[in-house]
XYZ file of C-alpha atoms in Angstrom:
763
model
C 31.872 5.783 18.936
C 28.626 7.702 18.305
C 25.639 5.940 16.794
C 25.843 7.867 13.451
C 29.558 7.003 13.196
C 28.810 3.321 13.869
C 26.050 3.310 11.266
C 28.276 4.948 8.628
C 31.010 2.416 9.314
C 28.596 -0.466 8.907
C 27.207 0.953 5.665
C 30.668 1.486 4.181
C 31.621 -2.104 4.944
C 28.352 -3.399 3.539
C 28.770 -1.495 0.276
C 32.293 -2.892 -0.041
C 30.699 -6.336 0.143
C 32.992 -7.422 2.966
C 31.985 -10.811 4.350
C 34.750 -11.298 6.916
C 33.215 -12.589 10.135
C 35.711 -10.856 12.455
C 35.067 -7.460 10.878
C 31.329 -7.817 11.201
C 31.519 -9.109 14.712
C 33.713 -6.158 15.677
C 31.097 -3.844 14.220
C 28.423 -5.662 16.183
C 30.296 -5.394 19.460
C 30.972 -1.694 18.882
C 27.234 -1.229 18.685
C 26.582 -2.753 22.082
C 26.831 -1.588 25.650
C 28.222 -4.997 26.666
C 31.796 -6.027 25.946
C 33.338 -9.493 26.346
C 35.663 -8.315 29.071
C 32.669 -7.152 31.084
C 30.912 -10.441 30.463
C 33.904 -12.522 31.501
C 34.377 -10.503 34.674
C 30.691 -10.905 35.449
C 30.704 -14.637 34.853
C 30.122 -16.477 38.076
C 30.166 -20.226 38.405
C 26.395 -20.402 38.888
C 23.388 -18.085 39.313
C 23.238 -16.480 42.752
C 20.490 -15.258 45.112
C 17.448 -16.802 43.436
C 14.044 -16.278 45.061
C 10.581 -17.122 43.733
C 8.480 -13.941 43.660
C 5.540 -15.549 41.841
C 4.579 -19.191 41.653
C 6.511 -21.796 43.611
C 9.428 -24.146 43.219
C 12.669 -25.377 44.728
C 16.232 -24.255 43.939
C 18.898 -26.778 44.924
C 22.617 -27.178 44.306
C 23.951 -30.477 42.992
C 27.738 -30.591 42.639
C 28.689 -28.209 39.837
C 25.091 -27.459 38.943
C 21.743 -26.044 40.003
C 18.419 -27.828 39.649
C 15.236 -25.783 39.777
C 12.127 -27.897 40.250
C 8.795 -26.303 39.452
C 6.044 -28.895 39.925
C 2.926 -29.512 37.887
C 3.892 -27.708 34.667
C 3.114 -24.410 36.370
C 4.462 -20.921 35.783
C 6.858 -19.108 38.063
C 9.011 -15.961 38.365
C 12.448 -15.993 40.016
C 14.445 -12.871 40.842
C 18.243 -13.435 40.845
C 21.141 -11.302 42.051
C 23.151 -12.673 39.135
C 22.597 -15.292 36.431
C 25.806 -16.614 34.864
C 27.094 -20.144 34.254
C 30.771 -21.009 33.904
C 32.031 -23.430 31.287
C 32.034 -26.549 33.479
C 28.732 -25.873 35.236
C 25.080 -26.420 34.408
C 21.623 -25.186 35.370
C 18.567 -27.403 34.842
C 14.924 -26.373 35.062
C 12.548 -29.260 35.666
C 9.359 -27.339 34.940
C 7.369 -29.895 32.964
C 5.620 -28.103 30.136
C 5.356 -24.939 32.233
C 7.377 -21.732 32.057
C 9.884 -19.935 34.293
C 10.786 -16.265 34.084
C 14.259 -15.459 35.417
C 14.893 -11.785 36.101
C 18.341 -10.468 37.055
C 18.051 -7.577 39.512
C 21.772 -7.151 40.219
C 24.182 -4.972 38.283
C 26.084 -7.562 36.263
C 25.379 -8.990 32.790
C 24.640 -12.670 32.292
C 27.434 -14.748 30.790
C 26.422 -18.318 29.903
C 29.450 -20.438 29.071
C 28.096 -23.727 30.433
C 24.818 -25.598 29.984
C 21.318 -24.229 30.566
C 18.326 -26.507 29.980
C 14.611 -26.703 30.680
C 11.899 -29.247 30.039
C 9.434 -26.422 29.388
C 9.798 -22.723 28.538
C 12.516 -20.458 29.892
C 12.832 -16.669 29.964
C 16.047 -14.866 30.966
C 15.624 -11.105 31.499
C 18.701 -9.002 32.258
C 18.839 -5.264 31.471
C 22.643 -5.433 31.898
C 22.945 -7.699 28.851
C 23.230 -11.402 28.023
C 26.068 -13.252 26.334
C 26.030 -16.926 25.424
C 29.694 -17.837 24.982
C 31.094 -20.142 22.337
C 31.000 -23.022 24.855
C 27.497 -22.165 26.014
C 24.642 -24.572 25.277
C 20.992 -23.719 25.893
C 18.250 -26.262 25.222
C 14.561 -26.135 26.084
C 11.486 -28.199 25.400
C 9.374 -25.061 25.066
C 10.039 -21.415 24.323
C 13.368 -19.734 25.100
C 13.551 -15.957 25.495
C 16.696 -13.903 26.224
C 15.984 -10.193 26.599
C 17.222 -6.923 28.041
C 13.609 -5.701 28.047
C 11.383 -6.528 31.016
C 7.989 -8.251 31.309
C 5.195 -7.645 33.797
C 4.967 -10.557 36.282
C 1.164 -10.566 36.279
C 0.962 -10.794 32.504
C 3.517 -13.600 32.478
C 1.788 -15.566 35.214
C -1.551 -15.277 33.418
C -0.147 -17.645 30.832
C -2.369 -16.533 27.945
C -2.508 -13.539 25.672
C 0.318 -11.403 24.307
C 3.247 -10.154 26.392
C 4.737 -6.663 26.144
C 8.475 -6.279 26.737
C 9.883 -2.791 27.233
C 12.889 -1.001 28.672
C 15.634 1.585 28.205
C 18.730 -0.593 28.509
C 21.545 -0.015 26.019
C 22.968 -3.469 26.665
C 22.741 -6.271 24.123
C 21.926 -9.925 23.651
C 24.731 -11.876 21.972
C 24.875 -15.553 21.076
C 28.159 -17.240 20.194
C 27.085 -20.687 21.357
C 24.209 -23.060 20.684
C 20.582 -22.293 21.484
C 17.819 -24.748 20.651
C 14.185 -25.440 21.415
C 12.929 -28.903 20.570
C 9.255 -28.010 20.851
C 8.946 -24.229 20.832
C 10.496 -20.941 19.778
C 13.700 -18.960 20.352
C 13.481 -15.182 20.839
C 16.505 -12.897 21.320
C 15.348 -9.361 22.140
C 17.151 -6.139 23.059
C 16.721 -2.412 22.706
C 20.179 -1.703 21.304
C 21.576 -4.764 19.529
C 20.901 -8.462 19.065
C 23.704 -10.509 17.534
C 23.839 -14.177 16.607
C 27.239 -15.538 15.688
C 26.495 -19.031 16.966
C 23.651 -21.408 16.127
C 19.956 -21.066 16.852
C 17.550 -23.931 16.165
C 13.768 -24.133 16.576
C 12.741 -26.887 14.155
C 9.016 -26.730 14.949
C 8.687 -23.048 15.827
C 10.038 -19.588 15.094
C 13.483 -18.133 15.720
C 13.345 -14.352 15.981
C 15.871 -11.573 16.649
C 14.343 -8.206 17.477
C 15.758 -4.795 18.404
C 13.365 -2.186 19.791
C 12.270 -0.198 22.802
C 8.943 -2.003 23.089
C 8.214 -5.410 21.645
C 5.002 -7.428 21.498
C 5.387 -11.171 21.924
C 2.381 -13.284 21.081
C 1.463 -16.895 20.412
C 0.867 -17.934 16.824
C 1.047 -21.317 15.231
C 1.336 -20.016 11.689
C 3.273 -16.719 11.552
C 5.924 -14.615 13.265
C 5.307 -13.907 16.924
C 7.519 -10.920 17.762
C 6.560 -7.407 16.629
C 8.630 -4.287 17.331
C 6.137 -1.631 18.440
C 8.572 1.137 19.392
C 11.799 1.610 17.492
C 15.159 2.296 19.138
C 17.490 2.645 16.124
C 18.803 -0.723 17.233
C 20.503 -3.428 15.230
C 19.817 -7.107 14.571
C 22.758 -9.024 13.130
C 23.037 -12.637 12.071
C 26.484 -13.970 11.256
C 25.820 -17.442 12.601
C 23.329 -20.115 11.587
C 19.606 -20.035 12.228
C 17.332 -22.959 11.414
C 13.650 -22.964 12.261
C 10.237 -23.427 10.716
C 10.038 -19.630 10.495
C 12.684 -16.932 11.081
C 12.457 -13.192 11.681
C 15.046 -10.427 12.094
C 13.513 -7.061 13.040
C 14.734 -3.572 13.871
C 11.886 -1.158 13.132
C 13.937 2.008 12.623
C 17.404 0.540 12.891
C 19.488 -1.911 10.859
C 19.150 -5.591 10.031
C 22.191 -7.435 8.697
C 22.032 -10.952 7.251
C 25.715 -11.604 6.701
C 27.673 -13.889 4.436
C 29.436 -17.100 5.253
C 29.755 -20.699 4.165
C 26.474 -22.364 3.184
C 23.056 -21.134 4.229
C 23.234 -18.972 7.355
C 19.462 -18.519 7.607
C 17.297 -21.520 6.729
C 13.560 -21.797 7.395
C 12.117 -25.278 6.947
C 8.388 -25.298 7.486
C 6.286 -27.840 9.315
C 2.799 -29.209 8.727
C 1.346 -26.213 10.587
C 3.880 -23.526 9.605
C 5.043 -22.574 6.164
C 8.752 -21.939 5.758
C 9.038 -18.178 6.152
C 11.789 -15.628 6.793
C 11.218 -11.959 7.639
C 13.888 -9.242 7.529
C 12.168 -6.098 8.779
C 13.501 -2.568 9.349
C 10.509 -0.428 8.432
C 12.277 2.931 8.546
C 15.799 1.546 8.807
C 18.139 -0.566 6.725
C 18.338 -4.232 5.736
C 21.735 -5.373 4.515
C 22.048 -8.865 3.064
C 25.404 -10.363 2.180
C 24.627 -14.054 2.506
C 22.209 -16.678 1.277
C 18.805 -17.232 2.834
C 16.686 -20.336 2.280
C 13.017 -21.036 2.982
C 11.152 -24.237 2.184
C 7.900 -25.827 3.241
C 7.401 -29.207 4.844
C 6.398 -30.755 1.494
C 9.643 -29.586 -0.091
C 8.106 -26.690 -2.008
C 9.623 -23.248 -1.784
C 8.792 -21.039 1.185
C 8.690 -17.256 1.448
C 11.180 -14.532 2.365
C 9.898 -11.019 3.134
C 12.374 -8.125 3.205
C 11.001 -4.772 4.312
C 13.103 -1.658 4.916
C 13.536 2.006 4.104
C 16.914 1.143 2.572
C 18.108 -2.084 0.971
C 21.724 -3.098 0.424
C 23.118 -6.297 -1.081
C 26.538 -7.915 -0.944
C 28.150 -9.963 -3.669
C 26.820 -13.285 -2.314
C 23.311 -12.135 -1.463
C 20.622 -14.524 -2.712
C 17.366 -16.106 -1.657
C 16.519 -19.748 -2.312
C 12.764 -20.024 -1.782
C 9.491 -20.070 -3.634
C 8.921 -16.324 -3.261
C 11.015 -13.327 -2.230
C 9.091 -10.127 -1.510
C 11.030 -6.879 -1.161
C 9.227 -3.749 0.048
C 10.827 -0.313 0.274
C 9.708 3.327 -0.205
C 11.595 3.820 -3.479
C 14.313 1.930 -5.313
C 16.795 2.043 -8.144
C 17.858 -1.485 -9.066
C 21.596 -1.016 -9.482
C 24.270 -3.624 -10.191
C 24.374 -5.040 -6.647
C 20.594 -5.320 -6.395
C 20.289 -6.778 -9.902
C 22.895 -9.450 -9.161
C 21.083 -10.453 -5.954
C 17.788 -10.672 -7.814
C 19.328 -12.604 -10.707
C 20.972 -15.128 -8.400
C 17.640 -15.688 -6.710
C 15.653 -15.933 -9.948
C 18.154 -18.403 -11.383
C 17.760 -20.482 -8.206
C 14.034 -20.775 -8.955
C 12.851 -18.039 -6.575
C 10.134 -15.744 -7.866
C 10.805 -12.137 -6.870
C 8.384 -9.276 -6.213
C 9.790 -5.776 -5.665
C 7.316 -3.163 -4.403
C 7.866 0.508 -3.657
C 5.479 2.207 -1.220
C 6.184 5.934 -1.473
C 6.612 6.083 2.316
C 8.871 8.541 4.139
C 8.100 11.316 1.667
C 9.756 9.725 -1.380
C 8.135 9.570 -4.814
C 7.711 5.809 -4.791
C 9.295 5.394 -8.225
C 11.059 2.198 -9.230
C 13.878 2.363 -11.749
C 15.684 -0.568 -13.365
C 19.208 0.682 -14.050
C 20.993 -2.663 -14.430
C 20.072 -5.600 -16.647
C 18.093 -8.515 -15.248
C 18.498 -11.717 -17.255
C 17.657 -15.148 -15.876
C 16.793 -18.688 -16.854
C 13.968 -20.924 -15.687
C 10.375 -20.614 -14.535
C 10.786 -18.049 -11.740
C 8.802 -14.840 -12.233
C 9.643 -11.192 -11.566
C 7.211 -8.494 -10.447
C 8.231 -4.829 -10.403
C 5.489 -2.779 -8.745
C 5.882 0.931 -8.032
C 3.755 3.224 -5.925
C 4.118 5.763 -8.728
C 6.222 5.264 -11.889
C 8.325 2.433 -13.291
C 11.177 3.077 -15.691
C 13.749 0.941 -17.465
C 16.848 2.943 -18.311
C 18.532 3.138 -21.706
C 20.867 0.217 -22.378
C 19.153 -2.031 -19.834
C 17.676 -5.417 -20.738
C 15.130 -7.509 -18.873
C 14.984 -11.022 -20.311
C 13.989 -14.561 -19.423
C 15.059 -17.822 -21.006
C 12.478 -20.361 -19.843
C 8.911 -20.039 -18.584
C 9.233 -17.010 -16.322
C 6.710 -14.186 -16.249
C 7.306 -10.455 -15.899
C 4.782 -8.034 -14.407
C 5.623 -4.330 -14.460
C 3.089 -2.232 -12.587
C 2.758 1.474 -11.905
C 0.270 2.815 -9.322
C 0.708 -0.367 -7.281
C -1.824 0.669 -4.633
C -4.558 1.384 -7.154
C -4.905 4.985 -5.987
C -5.345 6.577 -9.447
C -2.153 8.610 -9.030
C -1.297 8.759 -12.728
C 1.407 6.104 -12.407
C 3.140 5.485 -15.739
C 5.573 3.044 -17.351
C 8.506 4.113 -19.509
C 10.621 1.394 -21.099
C 13.752 2.968 -22.552
C 15.561 -0.349 -22.637
C 14.701 -3.793 -24.007
C 12.228 -6.360 -22.721
C 13.143 -9.592 -24.490
C 10.858 -12.623 -24.133
C 11.877 -14.200 -27.441
C 13.356 -17.215 -25.617
C 10.585 -17.476 -23.030
C 7.206 -19.169 -22.978
C 6.112 -16.901 -20.115
C 4.129 -13.679 -20.382
C 4.842 -9.976 -19.878
C 2.203 -7.686 -18.358
C 2.588 -3.913 -18.163
C -0.040 -2.249 -15.951
C -0.396 1.511 -15.716
C -2.899 3.999 -14.337
C -5.989 4.826 -16.403
C -4.744 8.428 -16.512
C -1.081 7.511 -16.858
C 1.042 6.774 -19.898
C 2.730 3.687 -21.289
C 5.879 3.874 -23.407
C 6.451 0.238 -24.413
C 9.885 0.777 -25.937
C 11.521 -2.275 -27.461
C 9.492 -5.432 -26.840
C 10.611 -8.745 -28.311
C 8.198 -11.656 -28.125
C 8.434 -15.365 -28.866
C 7.131 -16.034 -32.367
C 6.090 -19.569 -31.384
C 4.286 -18.576 -28.178
C 0.805 -19.973 -27.620
C -1.601 -19.200 -24.806
C -1.839 -21.823 -22.039
C -5.138 -23.688 -21.882
C -7.857 -22.050 -19.777
C -5.788 -18.873 -19.375
C -7.895 -16.597 -21.565
C -4.673 -14.924 -22.704
C -4.549 -13.436 -26.186
C -1.048 -11.971 -26.461
C 2.294 -12.815 -24.834
C 3.179 -9.172 -24.096
C 0.263 -6.960 -23.088
C -0.201 -3.452 -21.731
C -3.224 -2.910 -19.462
C -4.899 0.221 -18.144
C -5.785 -0.159 -14.483
C -9.382 0.039 -13.316
C -9.321 1.269 -9.706
C -12.740 2.890 -9.267
C -16.294 2.999 -10.575
C -15.306 5.999 -12.699
C -12.441 3.996 -14.208
C -14.831 1.132 -14.880
C -17.258 3.427 -16.664
C -14.347 4.836 -18.692
C -13.823 1.414 -20.263
C -16.779 2.355 -22.453
C -14.659 5.065 -24.078
C -12.448 2.440 -25.721
C -14.103 -0.950 -26.039
C -11.093 -2.312 -27.934
C -8.594 -1.669 -25.104
C -6.984 -3.927 -22.536
C -7.874 -3.415 -18.875
C -7.110 -4.953 -15.502
C -8.621 -4.487 -12.067
C -6.051 -2.809 -9.860
C -7.812 -3.730 -6.623
C -11.151 -4.841 -5.185
C -13.874 -2.278 -5.903
C -16.726 -1.711 -3.458
C -19.101 0.392 -5.551
C -21.785 0.974 -2.869
C -24.498 0.715 -5.542
C -23.033 3.596 -7.539
C -24.841 4.386 -10.777
C -23.254 2.629 -13.738
C -24.329 2.310 -17.356
C -23.811 -1.111 -18.878
C -20.740 -0.934 -21.102
C -21.510 -0.703 -24.797
C -25.225 0.086 -24.524
C -27.684 2.866 -25.049
C -31.196 2.463 -23.625
C -32.601 -0.884 -24.835
C -29.846 -1.228 -27.443
C -26.419 -2.840 -27.562
C -24.418 -0.343 -29.578
C -20.745 -1.353 -29.144
C -19.159 -4.750 -28.584
C -16.284 -5.176 -26.137
C -13.436 -6.667 -28.183
C -10.523 -6.026 -25.811
C -9.260 -7.921 -22.770
C -10.517 -7.423 -19.225
C -8.364 -9.154 -16.594
C -9.875 -9.123 -13.107
C -6.504 -10.097 -11.591
C -8.589 -12.242 -9.171
C -10.172 -9.102 -7.648
C -13.853 -8.626 -6.845
C -16.304 -5.919 -7.904
C -19.063 -5.530 -5.310
C -22.437 -3.788 -5.501
C -22.077 -2.209 -8.892
C -25.565 -1.116 -10.028
C -25.755 -0.913 -13.814
C -28.853 0.816 -15.093
C -29.156 -1.910 -17.731
C -28.406 -4.765 -15.367
C -25.108 -6.196 -16.627
C -21.514 -4.985 -16.639
C -20.981 -5.675 -20.350
C -23.617 -5.393 -23.028
C -21.944 -7.740 -25.501
C -18.517 -9.354 -25.254
C -17.474 -9.516 -28.908
C -15.971 -12.440 -30.778
C -12.400 -11.457 -29.900
C -13.227 -10.070 -26.458
C -12.058 -11.760 -23.269
C -13.130 -11.424 -19.638
C -11.046 -13.480 -17.215
C -10.008 -13.942 -13.592
C -12.872 -11.803 -12.260
C -15.282 -12.010 -9.320
C -18.550 -10.054 -9.275
C -20.835 -9.637 -6.277
C -24.044 -8.411 -7.853
C -26.353 -5.509 -7.273
C -29.590 -6.454 -5.472
C -32.304 -5.697 -8.078
C -32.539 -5.561 -11.845
C -34.813 -3.435 -14.012
C -37.274 -4.608 -16.635
C -35.255 -3.158 -19.483
C -36.953 -4.733 -22.463
C -34.056 -7.092 -23.217
C -36.206 -10.166 -23.713
C -33.289 -12.322 -24.828
C -31.632 -12.637 -21.446
C -29.632 -10.649 -18.932
C -26.734 -12.023 -16.903
C -24.862 -10.292 -14.121
C -21.640 -10.221 -16.144
C -22.988 -9.725 -19.659
C -26.147 -9.645 -21.732
C -24.428 -11.491 -24.586
C -21.112 -13.292 -24.925
C -19.625 -13.959 -28.351
C -16.077 -14.153 -27.009
C -14.410 -15.871 -24.053
C -15.331 -15.814 -20.371
C -12.898 -17.776 -18.226
C -12.208 -18.025 -14.485
C -15.094 -15.699 -13.655
C -17.597 -16.063 -10.818
C -20.672 -14.101 -9.812
C -22.550 -13.960 -6.527
C -25.346 -11.927 -4.976
C -28.665 -11.573 -6.807
C -30.143 -10.961 -10.235
C -33.865 -10.431 -9.738
C -36.782 -8.282 -10.741
C -40.553 -8.211 -10.703
C -40.528 -8.036 -14.471
C -42.932 -9.853 -16.766
C -40.913 -11.495 -19.522
C -37.203 -10.802 -19.039
C -35.099 -13.984 -18.823
C -32.461 -13.595 -16.111
C -29.362 -15.640 -15.290
C -26.392 -15.650 -12.956
C -23.530 -15.041 -15.400
C -24.419 -14.418 -19.057
C -27.764 -13.863 -20.778
C -27.112 -15.489 -24.144
C -23.868 -17.307 -24.836
C -22.642 -17.647 -28.419
C -18.985 -18.029 -27.428
C -16.957 -19.915 -24.824
C -17.438 -20.062 -21.048
C -14.744 -21.986 -19.165
C -14.049 -22.645 -15.486
C -16.654 -20.145 -14.391
C -19.659 -20.183 -12.129
C -22.336 -18.390 -10.170
C -23.907 -18.617 -6.746
C -26.275 -15.714 -7.445
C -29.962 -15.976 -6.602
C -31.982 -15.516 -9.791
C -35.669 -14.504 -9.708
C -37.844 -13.235 -12.557
C -41.342 -13.474 -14.009
C -39.765 -14.954 -17.121
C -37.404 -17.908 -17.391
C -34.641 -18.097 -14.770
C -31.272 -19.856 -15.064
C -28.357 -20.348 -12.710
C -25.575 -19.607 -15.211
C -26.798 -18.826 -18.747
C -30.285 -18.124 -20.077
C -29.711 -19.427 -23.595
C -26.657 -21.256 -24.868
C -25.597 -21.545 -28.503
C -21.896 -21.809 -27.640
C -19.716 -23.951 -25.375
C -19.694 -24.232 -21.586
C -16.942 -26.291 -19.957
C -15.911 -26.944 -16.340
C -18.476 -24.536 -14.930
C -21.312 -24.604 -12.409
C -24.172 -22.815 -10.680
C -25.350 -23.124 -7.072
C -27.865 -20.263 -6.664
C -31.613 -20.796 -6.501
C -33.581 -19.961 -9.662
C -37.219 -18.925 -9.737
C -39.522 -18.133 -12.672
C -42.464 -17.021 -10.571
C -45.192 -16.305 -13.187
C -47.244 -18.969 -14.917
C -45.252 -18.650 -18.120
C -41.979 -18.779 -16.197
C -39.618 -21.715 -15.918
C -36.138 -22.497 -14.760
C -32.984 -24.515 -15.163
C -30.275 -25.033 -12.570
C -27.547 -24.258 -15.112
C -29.380 -22.769 -18.105
C -32.853 -22.221 -19.456
C -32.296 -23.349 -23.044
C -29.503 -25.065 -24.926
C -29.651 -25.301 -28.702
C -27.636 -28.128 -30.225
C -28.258 -29.818 -33.569
C -26.861 -33.023 -35.025
C -25.000 -31.149 -37.738
C -23.651 -28.461 -35.429
C -20.895 -28.209 -32.829
C -22.737 -25.404 -31.075
C -24.631 -25.699 -27.834
C -22.210 -28.030 -26.002
C -21.958 -28.355 -22.220
C -19.262 -30.521 -20.620
C -17.952 -31.239 -17.121
C -20.412 -28.928 -15.364
C -23.048 -29.152 -12.620
C -25.885 -27.379 -10.817
C -27.151 -27.565 -7.234
C -29.506 -24.570 -6.773
C -33.237 -24.953 -6.043
C -35.326 -24.666 -9.240
C -38.856 -23.237 -8.944
C -41.371 -22.538 -11.726
C -44.640 -20.646 -11.511
C -46.444 -23.223 -13.631
C -44.569 -26.284 -12.490
C -43.486 -26.922 -16.056
C -40.353 -26.097 -18.008
C -37.982 -27.083 -15.229
C -34.817 -29.171 -14.977
C -31.869 -29.709 -12.687
C -29.610 -28.555 -15.549
C -31.901 -26.935 -18.130
C -35.529 -26.105 -18.738
C -35.374 -26.944 -22.425
C -32.422 -28.581 -24.185
C -32.217 -30.010 -27.701
C -29.168 -32.089 -26.851
C -25.529 -31.146 -26.357
C -25.279 -32.155 -22.685
C -22.154 -34.211 -22.072
C -22.174 -37.453 -20.115
C -20.045 -35.693 -17.474
C -22.730 -33.124 -16.550
C -24.468 -33.616 -13.174
C -27.074 -32.087 -10.891
C -28.076 -32.531 -7.257
C -31.558 -34.060 -7.205
C -32.069 -33.115 -3.557
C -31.044 -29.471 -3.530
C -32.468 -28.643 -6.984
C -35.690 -30.512 -6.212
C -35.612 -31.853 -9.766
C -35.723 -35.568 -10.640
C -34.828 -34.740 -14.256
C -31.840 -32.846 -15.551
C -33.599 -31.815 -18.745
C -32.559 -32.601 -22.299
C -30.622 -35.765 -23.036
C -29.198 -36.425 -19.560
C -29.990 -39.832 -18.019
C -31.521 -39.982 -14.533
C -28.261 -41.528 -13.266
C -26.562 -38.156 -13.665
C -28.787 -36.842 -10.920
C -26.776 -37.281 -7.700
C -27.688 -37.080 -4.048
C -25.975 -34.422 -1.942
C -23.826 -37.139 -0.394
C -22.741 -38.263 -3.868
C -22.055 -34.643 -4.860
C -19.611 -34.531 -1.937
C -17.586 -37.452 -3.306
C -15.054 -36.783 -6.102
C -15.503 -40.380 -7.288
C -19.027 -39.502 -8.456
C -17.677 -37.201 -11.178
C -16.459 -39.468 -13.959
C -13.532 -38.014 -15.895
C -13.111 -34.961 -13.666
C -9.588 -34.113 -12.505
C -9.284 -33.540 -8.746
C -5.500 -34.028 -8.814
C -2.897 -31.450 -7.739
C -3.021 -29.759 -11.148
C -6.640 -30.505 -11.948
C -9.478 -28.028 -12.431
C -11.498 -29.207 -9.438
C -11.154 -29.298 -5.658
C -13.421 -30.843 -3.024
C -12.797 -28.819 0.148
C -13.194 -30.545 3.486
C -16.862 -30.547 4.479
C -18.018 -29.208 1.094
C -21.268 -30.418 -0.461
C -20.071 -29.949 -4.039
C -16.815 -29.335 -5.942
C -15.338 -25.897 -6.509
C -12.858 -24.722 -9.085
C -9.239 -24.851 -8.006
C -8.661 -21.183 -8.798
C -11.344 -20.266 -6.265
C -9.322 -21.938 -3.525
C -5.977 -20.557 -4.659
C -7.229 -16.994 -5.184
């Protein structure tokens, strides 16, 4: 049967959703150059003609078995005339924690129907093919490799660095028995086909099936270790059971089949050093999934499954039980079979992200042509290289706390990606959110959107609406275009390295704030680097209803003396709205005479939450680590950059310069915040670890580092006991009332000298 005929037969069966093991195994065998009759004829009682060609050891017969002793946990290479084991026989490698490469130079395949074991690692290389029969048992203490591709002896004997396996054999590696590694990995590698219809177990390592003409094998304690470098239009099939910390099936330009059967056929259970992860990879080929795949981490949380292929196909039982399932393909229409697979996974609590790449000359569009309705907290992301569409009569809905993100122009390339919803997006029974993100020059047709009338924004989220459409900011030009509509909603599509490109502060004319920003700006946890505004802040004034959230800014190196004497921050001159989960770094400095400078916001009249700055601040006026003057509220925020007011009328505060709070007012309140940056004043006066001048409003849970700030006083109403040593700043117990728990705002990383916000660690 020709390869195209075989492929068509497999595809027809897959589309029919057939899960019969005998059918699939027949397909697998038809794809190989090794049949069972050949293997049985080749099966000798024991390996024959073994000779060490590198390293040293002893080969001895013992009754119905062979014992190979390789002393001192060394490495060795043995060439064999044949390497087969009959059902009643055994071969044992006593190689300590070393490794032995067994290469078959004769003309017969290897048929292992008995027992093969090793204390260390074991490689079996046979270009004629390898079959582990249903009675075959292979167990190793280290790595086990079965391959029709060859390895260079010198590279193997070196014992460190990656190994390259290559060859032209059309034979296959087939497992019908039991293969396990108690302390390492299991790799089954062939150019034409790799089939597992038995069991493979590597509880502390990876189990990987790979089909390709050249394969890179490397050591990694945290990710997959086999990478197909040269495709061969080969096939990797799993019909048996695979359990390991991490699992990978790869066929770069061929087919990968994860087939159905009772229970979970592929289960990754992570360890302390490896997350539970499964990869199904056929970059320019096909991945067909008919069965269930599970991935979990050592702590019981959900692991990750990555599916990557030019074509995706799903059977009637296809599902993923994990924390996250990522599907990547050049272009996709989500039809009934795909929608059912996604729904089953979402209902099982697995969040799903579908991404189209536009590879292989396709448009990269993503179309939802079948309804997707699920219950629970799992989230769905639909991200297209170009356009996203929801067809007429199609509904996307969640009943629970799930989120939906629909994104065009997924790579942030300004390709005009648009969103057209011709169906219904129904979040009336959900407490989650819906985000629609489209290119700045694209279009958004929202269609029918149904929200939850009782929805309220989660605390510290900065969200304003449950269902929101955002224009993507992917460049400096896009950023500047925000000024054309200061009421709009925007999101960063990617990190932006501006290379000090000229940029006019949004909403300003020279020396004047002319337009307030009253929309939403979601940084999506991206960073803007080296943006050089001519008026020294990104936003002139964030208005009362404006929000900036989830943003990182690495500042331009120098500021200008613009005449704004009421304070300039790297993010904004004024904030009347909400700034949340935002952090600045770099520098805000000038040789100016009066201008107050600060790390985040000049004057705050609104709310700043869970934000911070490590920027160095230097000015002839008053310097402040976070905010120059505060009339609003600051909560769970901090500053770590040095602040210098270098002229005689200058001063400085580690967190702010001035805080105005009056007995009859709720304004000017700072809670659960800290400062650690050095504070320097030109006149030695007007300094404080927290503020230079405060009229009250500092909560009892506000702290400063007396050593790093160089300030014995915090300023304002703070007692001296709130000044901590660096050692105390490194101890969560020093921060009374602060939440360092799993869901708390704060984290103390190992070796850190002060807390950081949890979102900074997670993003």
